[in-house]
Short mmCIF file of C-alpha atoms in Angstrom, two decimals:
data_model
loop_
_atom_site.label_atom_id
_atom_site.label_comp_id
_atom_site.label_asym_id
_atom_site.label_seq_id
_atom_site.Cartn_x
_atom_site.Cartn_y
_atom_site.Cartn_z
CA MET K 1 23.84 -2.83 2.70
CA ASN K 2 21.68 -5.69 1.55
CA ILE K 3 18.00 -4.70 1.73
CA LEU K 4 15.38 -7.43 1.31
CA VAL K 5 12.09 -6.03 0.03
CA THR K 6 9.04 -8.29 0.08
CA GLY K 7 6.11 -7.46 -2.17
CA GLY K 8 8.53 -5.58 -4.39
CA ALA K 9 6.54 -6.23 -7.58
CA GLY K 10 3.47 -4.58 -6.09
CA PHE K 11 2.45 -0.94 -6.06
CA ILE K 12 4.26 0.60 -3.08
CA GLY K 13 7.01 -2.03 -2.99
CA SER K 14 8.08 -1.40 -6.59
CA ASN K 15 8.15 2.34 -6.05
CA PHE K 16 10.35 1.74 -2.99
CA VAL K 17 12.69 -0.44 -5.04
CA PHE K 18 13.03 2.33 -7.65
CA LEU K 19 13.73 4.93 -4.96
CA GLU K 20 16.38 2.84 -3.22
CA LEU K 21 18.25 2.01 -6.42
CA LYS K 22 18.20 5.67 -7.38
CA GLU K 23 19.07 7.25 -4.02
CA HIS K 24 21.35 4.50 -2.65
CA PRO K 25 23.07 2.87 -5.64
CA GLU K 26 25.67 1.40 -3.29
CA ASP K 27 23.03 -0.83 -1.66
CA ARG K 28 21.83 -4.16 -3.02
CA ILE K 29 18.09 -4.85 -3.30
CA ILE K 30 16.81 -8.40 -2.87
CA CYS K 31 13.21 -8.44 -4.09
CA VAL K 32 10.80 -11.19 -3.03
CA ASP K 33 7.30 -11.42 -4.49
CA LYS K 34 4.82 -14.25 -4.93
CA LEU K 35 3.45 -12.58 -8.10
CA THR K 36 -0.19 -12.99 -7.16
CA TYR K 37 -2.83 -10.98 -9.02
CA ALA K 38 -1.43 -7.65 -7.72
CA GLY K 39 2.25 -8.47 -8.26
CA ASN K 40 3.38 -7.63 -11.77
CA LEU K 41 6.89 -8.55 -12.85
CA LYS K 42 6.51 -6.21 -15.82
CA THR K 43 6.59 -3.34 -13.33
CA LEU K 44 10.22 -4.20 -12.55
CA LYS K 45 11.42 -4.66 -16.13
CA ASP K 46 13.62 -1.53 -16.04
CA VAL K 47 15.62 -2.78 -13.05
CA MET K 48 15.82 -6.52 -13.72
CA ASP K 49 19.25 -6.14 -15.34
CA ASN K 50 20.61 -3.86 -12.63
CA PRO K 51 23.58 -5.64 -10.98
CA GLN K 52 22.42 -4.29 -7.60
CA PHE K 53 19.03 -5.96 -7.93
CA VAL K 54 17.95 -9.60 -7.67
CA PHE K 55 14.44 -11.05 -7.83
CA TYR K 56 12.97 -14.18 -6.20
CA LYS K 57 9.47 -15.45 -6.98
CA THR K 58 8.62 -16.71 -3.52
CA ASP K 59 5.71 -16.82 -1.10
CA ILE K 60 6.63 -15.26 2.26
CA CYS K 61 4.66 -18.07 3.93
CA ASP K 62 7.06 -20.65 2.49
CA ARG K 63 9.37 -21.04 5.46
CA GLU K 64 11.94 -23.24 3.71
CA ALA K 65 12.24 -20.98 0.66
CA ILE K 66 12.53 -17.84 2.79
CA ASP K 67 15.23 -19.46 4.92
CA GLU K 68 17.21 -20.33 1.78
CA ILE K 69 17.01 -16.74 0.52
CA PHE K 70 18.15 -15.33 3.87
CA ALA K 71 20.99 -17.84 4.07
CA LYS K 72 22.19 -16.93 0.59
CA GLU K 73 21.65 -13.17 0.59
CA ARG K 74 22.25 -12.28 4.26
CA PRO K 75 20.08 -9.15 4.31
CA ASP K 76 20.93 -6.33 6.71
CA ILE K 77 17.46 -4.83 6.51
CA VAL K 78 14.06 -6.36 5.74
CA VAL K 79 11.16 -4.18 4.57
CA ASN K 80 7.89 -6.11 4.44
CA PHE K 81 5.41 -4.73 1.93
CA ALA K 82 4.01 -8.16 1.07
CA ALA K 83 0.34 -8.28 1.99
CA GLU K 84 -3.13 -8.99 0.80
CA SER K 85 -4.48 -5.45 0.90
CA HIS K 86 -7.87 -4.96 -0.72
CA VAL K 87 -10.74 -4.63 1.77
CA ASP K 88 -13.38 -5.97 -0.62
CA ARG K 89 -11.35 -9.12 -1.22
CA SER K 90 -10.91 -9.61 2.54
CA ILE K 91 -14.68 -9.56 2.99
CA GLU K 92 -15.06 -12.20 0.28
CA ASN K 93 -12.22 -14.44 1.54
CA PRO K 94 -10.73 -13.56 4.94
CA GLU K 95 -8.55 -16.66 5.35
CA VAL K 96 -5.93 -15.76 2.74
CA PHE K 97 -5.43 -12.41 4.49
CA LEU K 98 -4.71 -14.11 7.80
CA GLU K 99 -2.24 -16.47 6.16
CA THR K 100 -0.22 -13.89 4.21
CA ASN K 101 -0.44 -10.92 6.56
CA ILE K 102 0.11 -12.73 9.86
CA ILE K 103 1.77 -16.09 9.17
CA GLY K 104 3.95 -14.58 6.43
CA THR K 105 5.09 -11.86 8.83
CA SER K 106 6.07 -14.46 11.44
CA VAL K 107 8.08 -16.42 8.86
CA LEU K 108 10.01 -13.30 7.87
CA MET K 109 10.73 -12.36 11.47
CA ASP K 110 11.90 -15.87 12.38
CA ALA K 111 14.36 -15.71 9.49
CA SER K 112 15.39 -12.21 10.55
CA ARG K 113 16.16 -13.48 14.04
CA LYS K 114 18.05 -16.51 12.76
CA TYR K 115 20.29 -14.54 10.40
CA GLY K 116 20.87 -11.47 12.56
CA VAL K 117 19.00 -8.84 10.56
CA LYS K 118 19.82 -5.34 11.81
CA ARG K 119 16.36 -3.92 11.16
CA TYR K 120 13.00 -5.48 10.39
CA HIS K 121 10.48 -2.94 9.15
CA GLN K 122 6.76 -3.71 8.90
CA VAL K 123 4.72 -1.62 6.46
CA SER K 124 1.26 -1.29 7.99
CA THR K 125 -1.80 0.89 7.45
CA ASP K 126 -3.86 3.56 9.19
CA GLU K 127 -6.84 1.21 8.86
CA VAL K 128 -5.70 -0.58 12.03
CA TYR K 129 -7.03 2.44 13.95
CA GLY K 130 -10.57 2.04 12.62
CA ASP K 131 -12.18 5.28 11.54
CA LEU K 132 -13.01 8.80 12.67
CA PRO K 133 -16.39 10.56 12.56
CA LEU K 134 -17.06 12.85 9.62
CA ASP K 135 -18.22 15.65 11.92
CA ARG K 136 -14.96 15.84 13.90
CA PRO K 137 -12.31 17.23 11.51
CA ASP K 138 -10.20 18.11 14.55
CA LEU K 139 -9.50 14.44 15.32
CA PHE K 140 -6.49 12.59 13.89
CA PHE K 141 -4.85 9.20 14.32
CA THR K 142 -1.64 9.29 16.37
CA GLU K 143 0.72 6.45 17.22
CA ASN K 144 -1.11 6.18 20.57
CA THR K 145 -4.56 5.76 19.06
CA PRO K 146 -5.96 2.36 20.16
CA LEU K 147 -6.28 -0.31 17.46
CA HIS K 148 -9.93 -0.69 16.46
CA THR K 149 -10.28 -2.56 13.20
CA SER K 150 -13.29 -2.74 10.88
CA SER K 151 -12.51 -5.38 8.25
CA PRO K 152 -10.73 -8.73 7.98
CA TYR K 153 -7.97 -6.89 6.10
CA SER K 154 -7.33 -4.31 8.79
CA SER K 155 -7.63 -6.96 11.50
CA SER K 156 -4.95 -9.06 9.82
CA LYS K 157 -2.65 -6.03 9.59
CA ALA K 158 -3.27 -5.15 13.23
CA GLY K 159 -2.50 -8.74 14.20
CA ALA K 160 0.77 -8.54 12.30
CA ASP K 161 1.67 -5.27 14.03
CA LEU K 162 1.06 -6.81 17.45
CA LEU K 163 3.21 -9.77 16.48
CA VAL K 164 6.03 -7.45 15.38
CA ASN K 165 5.90 -5.65 18.75
CA ALA K 166 5.92 -9.02 20.51
CA TYR K 167 9.01 -10.18 18.61
CA HIS K 168 10.77 -6.96 19.58
CA ARG K 169 9.89 -7.31 23.26
CA THR K 170 10.29 -11.08 23.58
CA PHE K 171 13.23 -11.78 21.29
CA GLY K 172 14.88 -8.37 21.01
CA LEU K 173 14.33 -8.25 17.24
CA PRO K 174 15.17 -4.70 16.07
CA THR K 175 11.83 -3.68 14.57
CA THR K 176 10.02 -0.60 13.37
CA ILE K 177 6.47 -0.19 12.07
CA SER K 178 5.00 2.47 9.81
CA ARG K 179 1.29 3.12 9.32
CA CYS K 180 0.38 5.08 6.23
CA SER K 181 -2.68 6.74 4.80
CA ASN K 182 -4.09 5.88 1.35
CA ASN K 183 -1.38 5.82 -1.31
CA TYR K 184 -1.75 6.80 -4.94
CA GLY K 185 0.60 7.15 -7.89
CA PRO K 186 2.25 5.05 -10.65
CA TYR K 187 1.88 1.27 -10.86
CA GLN K 188 -1.18 0.96 -8.61
CA PHE K 189 -3.27 -2.09 -9.42
CA PRO K 190 -6.53 -1.01 -11.08
CA GLU K 191 -8.88 -2.34 -8.42
CA LYS K 192 -8.07 0.63 -6.19
CA LEU K 193 -10.14 3.79 -6.34
CA ILE K 194 -7.97 6.18 -8.36
CA PRO K 195 -6.63 3.86 -11.11
CA LEU K 196 -10.04 2.15 -11.38
CA MET K 197 -11.76 5.47 -11.98
CA ILE K 198 -9.11 6.59 -14.48
CA ALA K 199 -9.38 3.35 -16.46
CA ASN K 200 -13.18 3.34 -16.47
CA ALA K 201 -13.42 7.00 -17.44
CA LEU K 202 -11.03 6.52 -20.36
CA ALA K 203 -13.19 3.62 -21.54
CA ASP K 204 -16.44 5.61 -21.01
CA LYS K 205 -17.58 2.96 -18.55
CA ASN K 206 -19.56 3.59 -15.37
CA LEU K 207 -17.58 4.72 -12.32
CA PRO K 208 -18.90 2.78 -9.28
CA VAL K 209 -18.89 4.84 -6.08
CA TYR K 210 -19.80 3.28 -2.76
CA GLY K 211 -22.86 4.85 -1.12
CA GLU K 212 -22.93 8.63 -1.44
CA GLY K 213 -19.15 8.80 -1.79
CA ILE K 214 -18.77 11.00 1.29
CA ASN K 215 -16.18 8.77 2.99
CA VAL K 216 -12.99 10.75 3.61
CA ARG K 217 -9.44 9.49 3.10
CA ASP K 218 -6.07 11.11 3.69
CA TRP K 219 -4.10 10.70 0.44
CA LEU K 220 -0.34 10.21 0.29
CA TYR K 221 1.68 10.26 -2.93
CA VAL K 222 3.56 6.97 -3.11
CA GLU K 223 7.03 8.49 -3.56
CA ASP K 224 6.56 10.57 -0.40
CA HIS K 225 5.65 7.38 1.46
CA CYS K 226 8.75 5.59 0.17
CA LYS K 227 10.99 8.46 1.26
CA ALA K 228 9.51 8.21 4.76
CA ILE K 229 10.22 4.49 4.96
CA ASP K 230 13.77 5.07 3.74
CA LEU K 231 14.29 7.49 6.65
CA ILE K 232 12.77 5.10 9.18
CA ILE K 233 14.91 2.09 8.25
CA ARG K 234 18.09 4.20 8.37
CA LYS K 235 17.44 6.65 11.20
CA GLY K 236 14.27 5.56 13.00
CA THR K 237 14.29 4.37 16.62
CA VAL K 238 14.08 0.62 17.13
CA GLY K 239 10.80 -0.50 18.65
CA GLU K 240 8.87 2.55 17.52
CA VAL K 241 5.78 3.07 15.37
CA TYR K 242 5.65 5.97 12.89
CA ASN K 243 2.51 7.34 11.27
CA ILE K 244 2.95 8.58 7.69
CA GLY K 245 0.19 10.87 6.47
CA GLY K 246 -0.30 13.17 3.52
CA HIS K 247 -2.40 15.98 5.05
CA ASN K 248 -4.53 15.65 1.91
CA GLU K 249 -8.05 14.74 3.06
CA MET K 250 -10.56 14.24 0.26
CA ARG K 251 -14.05 12.78 -0.11
CA ASN K 252 -14.20 9.83 -2.50
CA ILE K 253 -16.84 11.50 -4.66
CA ASP K 254 -14.70 14.64 -5.01
CA ILE K 255 -11.73 12.58 -6.20
CA VAL K 256 -13.89 10.90 -8.81
CA LYS K 257 -15.14 14.29 -10.04
CA ILE K 258 -11.57 15.63 -10.24
CA ILE K 259 -10.54 12.67 -12.39
CA LEU K 260 -13.51 13.17 -14.71
CA GLU K 261 -12.75 16.87 -15.04
CA GLU K 262 -9.07 16.23 -15.81
CA LEU K 263 -10.01 13.67 -18.48
CA GLY K 264 -12.84 15.77 -19.93
CA LYS K 265 -15.46 13.13 -19.13
CA PRO K 266 -19.05 13.73 -17.91
CA GLU K 267 -20.18 13.20 -14.31
CA SER K 268 -23.06 11.16 -15.71
CA LEU K 269 -20.62 8.22 -15.73
CA ILE K 270 -20.82 8.06 -11.92
CA VAL K 271 -23.09 5.35 -10.50
CA HIS K 272 -23.66 4.89 -6.76
CA VAL K 273 -23.53 1.26 -5.64
CA THR K 274 -24.45 -0.43 -2.38
CA ASP K 275 -22.04 0.64 0.32
CA ARG K 276 -19.26 -1.66 1.52
CA LYS K 277 -19.95 -3.63 4.70
CA GLY K 278 -18.43 -1.89 7.71
CA HIS K 279 -17.21 0.98 5.52
CA ASP K 280 -14.95 3.32 7.53
CA GLN K 281 -16.05 6.95 7.46
CA ARG K 282 -12.84 8.94 7.71
CA TYR K 283 -9.09 8.33 7.98
CA ALA K 284 -6.76 11.12 8.98
CA ILE K 285 -3.17 10.80 10.21
CA ASP K 286 -1.12 13.14 12.36
CA PRO K 287 2.50 12.71 11.15
CA ALA K 288 3.95 14.99 13.84
CA LYS K 289 6.18 12.26 15.31
CA ILE K 290 8.04 11.39 12.10
CA HIS K 291 8.41 15.09 11.33
CA ALA K 292 9.83 15.88 14.78
CA GLU K 293 12.18 12.87 14.97
CA LEU K 294 13.24 12.37 11.34
CA GLY K 295 12.37 15.66 9.61
CA TRP K 296 9.92 14.08 7.16
CA LEU K 297 7.00 15.95 5.64
CA PRO K 298 4.90 15.08 2.59
CA GLU K 299 6.15 16.97 -0.45
CA THR K 300 3.27 16.40 -2.88
CA MET K 301 -0.05 18.22 -2.62
CA PHE K 302 -2.99 16.22 -3.89
CA LYS K 303 -3.82 18.70 -6.64
CA ASP K 304 -0.34 18.13 -8.08
CA GLY K 305 -0.07 14.42 -7.34
CA ILE K 306 -3.37 13.53 -8.96
CA LYS K 307 -2.33 15.29 -12.17
CA LYS K 308 0.99 13.42 -12.21
CA THR K 309 -0.84 10.16 -11.57
CA ILE K 310 -3.39 10.68 -14.33
CA ARG K 311 -0.60 11.59 -16.73
CA TRP K 312 1.28 8.39 -15.83
CA TYR K 313 -1.78 6.23 -16.56
CA LEU K 314 -2.29 8.04 -19.86
CA ASP K 315 1.35 7.48 -20.82
CA ASN K 316 1.42 3.84 -19.68
CA LYS K 317 -1.83 2.40 -20.97
CA GLU K 318 -0.25 -0.89 -21.98
CA TRP K 319 0.72 -1.61 -18.37
CA TRP K 320 -2.77 -1.40 -16.94
CA GLU K 321 -4.68 -2.52 -20.04
CA ASP K 322 -2.76 -5.82 -19.90
CA ILE K 323 -3.96 -6.27 -16.34
CA ILE K 324 -7.59 -5.41 -17.02
CA SER K 325 -7.72 -7.74 -20.01
CA GLY K 326 -6.89 -10.72 -17.78
CA ASP K 327 -8.32 -12.18 -14.58
CA TYR K 328 -9.19 -8.77 -13.21
CA GLN K 329 -12.21 -8.57 -15.52
CA ASN K 330 -13.75 -11.61 -13.84
CA TYR K 331 -13.12 -10.15 -10.40
CA TYR K 332 -14.52 -6.77 -11.40
CA ALA K 333 -17.74 -8.34 -12.65
CA GLU K 334 -18.07 -10.38 -9.48
CA MET K 335 -17.50 -7.44 -7.14
CA TYR K 336 -19.55 -4.73 -8.86
CA GLY K 337 -21.87 -6.52 -11.28
CA LYS K 338 -23.96 -7.95 -8.44
CA LYS K 339 -24.25 -4.74 -6.44
CA GLU K 340 -27.53 -2.88 -6.30
CA VAL K 341 -27.36 0.54 -7.93
CA ILE K 342 -28.54 3.38 -5.70
CA ASP K 343 -30.57 6.15 -7.30
#
């Protein structure tokens, strides 16, 4: 099969590319990425010469360019990872999130309709459900949980999900949607919590933690997520939504302390900064549906996954140091340098 992967130079997309080429060497991967700040072509250097892989530097909002790629490559399956995804950035500049996450999705689906794609898969997020209270650990997001977004980012992803469902119902486009919990693992851009804390700790810099750090997230090792998507695009039911969760709930502050302990760094590096606007309290996914229908379960416990992740960042310093030495430094100073420190 020909599988078109958008956002394939990003964190989750690149890990999916690696998994597909390893587990399904008979398939051809067509990778599309705009190479914005979070898309790093260096991530894909080990597969660029693979005869089953081809790369296009293209914006998914560019209707003409996307049409040309579909006409040439004739993908059987489209997996859309391409998205603006950082909540802080969406608060600073919502418009670019609407353009990429909603308009870009419509462009991809129009091309999928035109060229007879057999499956269009939308990679979404548990953030479309809003949040859960900290004092109700018995509550979990299911596929039937109403959408209740908190940020421009999550609103743009929810809008895209609704559009995908509309294309399935109106045009008969064979779609599926997955909504995942927080991912972590190799090749994650160092603005996200775990790689940011690893990089700062190694440099003996302050580790900025929003508020008291008591917000809870369900953590999913990226390879487990990619395996779930692989199952969905091959065996999932058209028109369905699948939640993908790790059953690894952790408070942000506890994750930071684990990283410091693993690296032998003092907790005195932690600084509490003004909380994010509209900061969700707790995410927690019930993955019962994908387990019952497709047999998927997360394989990686957080205590094991975080050690593997830290080891990867220690062994691949050049990858993330090159990023931090560039434009990211300016963004970091803008986002955290102006925040009031909480005692």
